Tab-separated table of C-alpha atoms in Angstrom:
chain	number	residue	atom	x	y	z
A	219	MET	CA	10.653	-0.909	-14.973
A	220	SER	CA	10.541	-4.196	-13.670
A	221	ASN	CA	7.616	-5.388	-10.992
A	222	PRO	CA	9.310	-6.999	-8.059
A	223	LYS	CA	8.506	-10.685	-7.778
A	224	CYS	CA	6.780	-12.620	-4.610
A	225	PRO	CA	8.585	-14.513	-2.692
A	226	VAL	CA	6.005	-17.115	-1.629
A	227	CYS	CA	4.776	-17.263	-4.966
A	228	ASP	CA	7.742	-15.827	-8.084
A	229	LYS	CA	4.682	-14.274	-9.466
A	230	VAL	CA	4.596	-10.613	-10.205
A	231	VAL	CA	3.386	-8.223	-7.669
A	232	TYR	CA	1.619	-4.667	-8.589
A	233	VAL	CA	1.616	-1.538	-6.909
A	234	THR	CA	-2.387	-2.850	-6.201
A	235	GLU	CA	-1.369	-6.106	-4.719
A	236	ALA	CA	1.717	-4.804	-2.686
A	237	ILE	CA	3.053	-4.990	0.703
A	238	LYS	CA	6.305	-4.148	1.414
A	239	ALA	CA	7.943	-6.059	4.534
A	240	LEU	CA	11.072	-7.504	5.586
A	241	GLU	CA	12.886	-6.174	2.710
A	242	GLN	CA	10.629	-7.863	0.182
A	243	THR	CA	7.474	-7.279	-1.649
A	244	TRP	CA	4.716	-10.112	-1.384
A	245	HIS	CA	1.593	-10.518	-2.266
A	246	LYS	CA	-1.328	-9.506	0.228
A	247	LEU	CA	-2.364	-13.325	-0.064
A	248	CYS	CA	0.893	-14.399	-0.158
A	249	PHE	CA	1.883	-12.620	3.108
A	250	LYS	CA	1.075	-15.271	5.760
A	251	CYS	CA	1.994	-17.419	9.008
A	252	ALA	CA	4.968	-19.328	7.775
A	253	ALA	CA	4.706	-22.063	10.944
A	254	THR	CA	4.312	-25.992	9.786
A	255	ALA	CA	2.625	-28.052	11.294
A	256	PRO	CA	6.467	-29.617	13.782
A	257	GLU	CA	5.429	-33.062	12.960
A	258	ASP	CA	5.576	-32.498	8.948
A	259	PRO	CA	10.003	-30.949	8.559
A	260	GLU	CA	9.419	-30.360	4.813
A	261	GLY	CA	7.051	-27.159	5.104
A	262	THR	CA	4.583	-29.625	3.174
A	263	GLU	CA	1.142	-28.645	5.857
A	264	VAL	CA	0.890	-25.144	6.954
A	265	ARG	CA	-0.324	-25.489	10.155
A	266	CYS	CA	-1.354	-21.482	10.519
A	267	GLY	CA	-1.814	-19.598	7.378
A	268	LYS	CA	-3.312	-16.230	9.102
A	269	LYS	CA	-3.623	-13.217	6.937
A	270	LEU	CA	-0.892	-10.860	8.278
A	271	SER	CA	-1.273	-6.748	7.799
A	272	LEU	CA	2.089	-5.220	8.184
A	273	THR	CA	1.707	-4.255	12.020
A	274	ASP	CA	0.805	-7.812	13.276
A	275	TYR	CA	4.013	-10.030	12.785
A	276	SER	CA	7.199	-11.359	14.105
A	277	GLU	CA	9.841	-11.819	11.744
A	278	ARG	CA	12.520	-15.019	11.714
A	279	LYS	CA	15.255	-15.532	9.337
A	280	ARG	CA	14.871	-19.295	7.251
A	281	GLU	CA	17.413	-22.321	8.666
A	282	GLY	CA	20.053	-21.651	6.040
A	283	GLY	CA	19.931	-18.580	5.316
A	284	GLY	CA	18.191	-16.669	3.052
A	285	PHE	CA	15.019	-14.269	3.882
A	286	SER	CA	13.176	-13.242	6.921
A	287	VAL	CA	9.444	-15.253	6.616
A	288	PRO	CA	6.511	-13.793	8.811
A	289	TYR	CA	4.964	-15.665	11.872
A	290	CYS	CA	1.128	-14.128	13.506
A	291	LYS	CA	2.302	-13.243	17.488
A	292	ASN	CA	0.872	-17.196	18.450
A	293	CYS	CA	2.831	-19.744	16.492
A	294	TYR	CA	5.756	-17.208	16.866
A	295	ASP	CA	5.918	-16.417	20.111
A	296	LYS	CA	4.424	-20.509	21.154
A	297	ASN	CA	8.081	-21.878	18.450
A	298	PHE	CA	10.175	-19.057	19.406
A	299	ALA	CA	9.687	-17.165	22.517
A	300	PRO	CA	11.929	-17.953	25.179
A	301	LYS	CA	10.339	-20.432	28.169
A	302	GLY	CA	9.400	-20.025	31.779
A	303	PHE	CA	9.208	-16.663	31.037
A	304	GLY	CA	6.000	-14.730	31.931
A	305	ARG	CA	2.675	-14.668	33.924
A	306	ALA	CA	2.471	-18.479	34.294
A	307	ALA	CA	6.035	-18.800	35.232
A	308	ALA	CA	5.310	-16.101	37.824
A	309	CYS	CA	2.663	-17.704	39.605
A	310	GLU	CA	4.465	-21.404	39.371
A	311	VAL	CA	7.239	-19.767	41.632
A	312	ARG	CA	5.268	-18.036	44.529
A	313	LYS	CA	3.678	-21.810	45.220
């Protein structure tokens, strides 16, 4: 039986260093927030890179298909959550 490869670094993932999430097997150190700086559409400059666990991530499919990628809750909300909802919006309506 062959060991799976990490979707980030493309190296073999051994059982002792594995996290299984998003239908993939990741190295614990490679399972990080995938948010990139908005001025860097090629994705070469990582803005966040927060190390994630199985209980504190959100997922989003890559544009153009492919596997889902993990985001920390803050970056996911900042980049993909609906705008205009939440406490701040409610406070503005009451004024």
